[in-house]
């Protein structure tokens, strides 16, 4: 059995999944509800292959939708 990395800061929440880098694997989009930072985990199964911050949006009313 494999597990993802533990994220202990409750301000970070998963807000979406999609194949953001077009490699055929679903990736995970995180948003920090306190800071407004947005981060993508590029995945290969349960392994994180790389990460990338995307534009920060500090307005707490802003949400990501799919």
PDB file of C-alpha atoms in Angstrom:
ATOM      1  CA  UNK A   1       0.000   0.000   0.000  1.00  0.00           C
ATOM      2  CA  UNK A   2       1.259   3.496  -0.828  1.00  0.00           C
ATOM      3  CA  UNK A   3       0.406   6.807   0.794  1.00  0.00           C
ATOM      4  CA  UNK A   4       0.622  10.428  -0.308  1.00  0.00           C
ATOM      5  CA  UNK A   5       2.675  12.952   1.621  1.00  0.00           C
ATOM      6  CA  UNK A   6       0.926  14.209   4.762  1.00  0.00           C
ATOM      7  CA  UNK A   7      -0.076  17.871   4.686  1.00  0.00           C
ATOM      8  CA  UNK A   8      -0.421  19.063   8.277  1.00  0.00           C
ATOM      9  CA  UNK A   9      -1.476  22.682   7.680  1.00  0.00           C
ATOM     10  CA  UNK A  10      -5.303  22.673   7.577  1.00  0.00           C
ATOM     11  CA  UNK A  11      -5.265  25.856   5.461  1.00  0.00           C
ATOM     12  CA  UNK A  12      -4.123  23.740   2.476  1.00  0.00           C
ATOM     13  CA  UNK A  13      -7.060  22.015   0.809  1.00  0.00           C
ATOM     14  CA  UNK A  14      -7.385  19.995  -2.372  1.00  0.00           C
ATOM     15  CA  UNK A  15      -9.533  22.016  -4.767  1.00  0.00           C
ATOM     16  CA  UNK A  16      -9.206  19.992  -7.930  1.00  0.00           C
ATOM     17  CA  UNK A  17      -7.609  17.204  -9.892  1.00  0.00           C
ATOM     18  CA  UNK A  18      -6.791  17.104 -13.589  1.00  0.00           C
ATOM     19  CA  UNK A  19      -3.961  16.187 -15.921  1.00  0.00           C
ATOM     20  CA  UNK A  20      -2.340  19.641 -15.776  1.00  0.00           C
ATOM     21  CA  UNK A  21       0.916  18.652 -17.511  1.00  0.00           C
ATOM     22  CA  UNK A  22      -0.698  16.362 -20.118  1.00  0.00           C
ATOM     23  CA  UNK A  23       1.322  13.264 -19.173  1.00  0.00           C
ATOM     24  CA  UNK A  24      -1.715  10.996 -18.827  1.00  0.00           C
ATOM     25  CA  UNK A  25      -1.710  11.070 -15.006  1.00  0.00           C
ATOM     26  CA  UNK A  26      -4.113  13.027 -12.800  1.00  0.00           C
ATOM     27  CA  UNK A  27      -2.432  15.799 -10.794  1.00  0.00           C
ATOM     28  CA  UNK A  28      -3.575  17.535  -7.598  1.00  0.00           C
ATOM     29  CA  UNK A  29      -4.363  21.245  -7.248  1.00  0.00           C
ATOM     30  CA  UNK A  30      -4.075  22.680  -3.723  1.00  0.00           C
ATOM     31  CA  UNK A  31      -5.211  26.081  -2.405  1.00  0.00           C
ATOM     32  CA  UNK A  32      -4.125  27.696   0.831  1.00  0.00           C
ATOM     33  CA  UNK A  33      -7.278  29.372   2.149  1.00  0.00           C
ATOM     34  CA  UNK A  34      -5.257  31.669   4.431  1.00  0.00           C
ATOM     35  CA  UNK A  35      -2.512  32.933   2.114  1.00  0.00           C
ATOM     36  CA  UNK A  36      -4.234  32.508  -1.254  1.00  0.00           C
ATOM     37  CA  UNK A  37      -1.325  30.472  -2.653  1.00  0.00           C
ATOM     38  CA  UNK A  38      -2.137  27.787  -5.222  1.00  0.00           C
ATOM     39  CA  UNK A  39       0.079  24.755  -5.829  1.00  0.00           C
ATOM     40  CA  UNK A  40       0.012  21.837  -8.258  1.00  0.00           C
ATOM     41  CA  UNK A  41       1.439  18.453  -7.375  1.00  0.00           C
ATOM     42  CA  UNK A  42       2.374  16.724 -10.639  1.00  0.00           C
ATOM     43  CA  UNK A  43       1.773  13.056  -9.970  1.00  0.00           C
ATOM     44  CA  UNK A  44       2.721   9.607 -11.239  1.00  0.00           C
ATOM     45  CA  UNK A  45       0.348   7.374  -9.322  1.00  0.00           C
ATOM     46  CA  UNK A  46       0.944   8.267  -5.669  1.00  0.00           C
ATOM     47  CA  UNK A  47       4.426   9.664  -6.354  1.00  0.00           C
ATOM     48  CA  UNK A  48       4.873  13.433  -6.604  1.00  0.00           C
ATOM     49  CA  UNK A  49       7.131  14.017  -9.613  1.00  0.00           C
ATOM     50  CA  UNK A  50       7.335  17.807  -9.202  1.00  0.00           C
ATOM     51  CA  UNK A  51       5.422  20.804  -7.889  1.00  0.00           C
ATOM     52  CA  UNK A  52       4.627  24.270  -9.201  1.00  0.00           C
ATOM     53  CA  UNK A  53       3.050  27.334  -7.650  1.00  0.00           C
ATOM     54  CA  UNK A  54       0.461  29.087  -9.788  1.00  0.00           C
ATOM     55  CA  UNK A  55      -0.789  32.643  -9.338  1.00  0.00           C
ATOM     56  CA  UNK A  56      -1.666  33.658  -5.781  1.00  0.00           C
ATOM     57  CA  UNK A  57      -5.137  35.104  -5.307  1.00  0.00           C
ATOM     58  CA  UNK A  58      -5.475  36.644  -1.838  1.00  0.00           C
ATOM     59  CA  UNK A  59      -9.204  37.425  -2.052  1.00  0.00           C
ATOM     60  CA  UNK A  60     -10.788  34.829   0.292  1.00  0.00           C
ATOM     61  CA  UNK A  61     -14.035  34.959  -1.719  1.00  0.00           C
ATOM     62  CA  UNK A  62     -12.203  33.605  -4.796  1.00  0.00           C
ATOM     63  CA  UNK A  63     -12.609  29.880  -5.425  1.00  0.00           C
ATOM     64  CA  UNK A  64     -11.420  27.384  -7.987  1.00  0.00           C
ATOM     65  CA  UNK A  65     -14.102  25.550  -9.952  1.00  0.00           C
ATOM     66  CA  UNK A  66     -13.886  22.774 -12.503  1.00  0.00           C
TER      67      UNK A  66
END
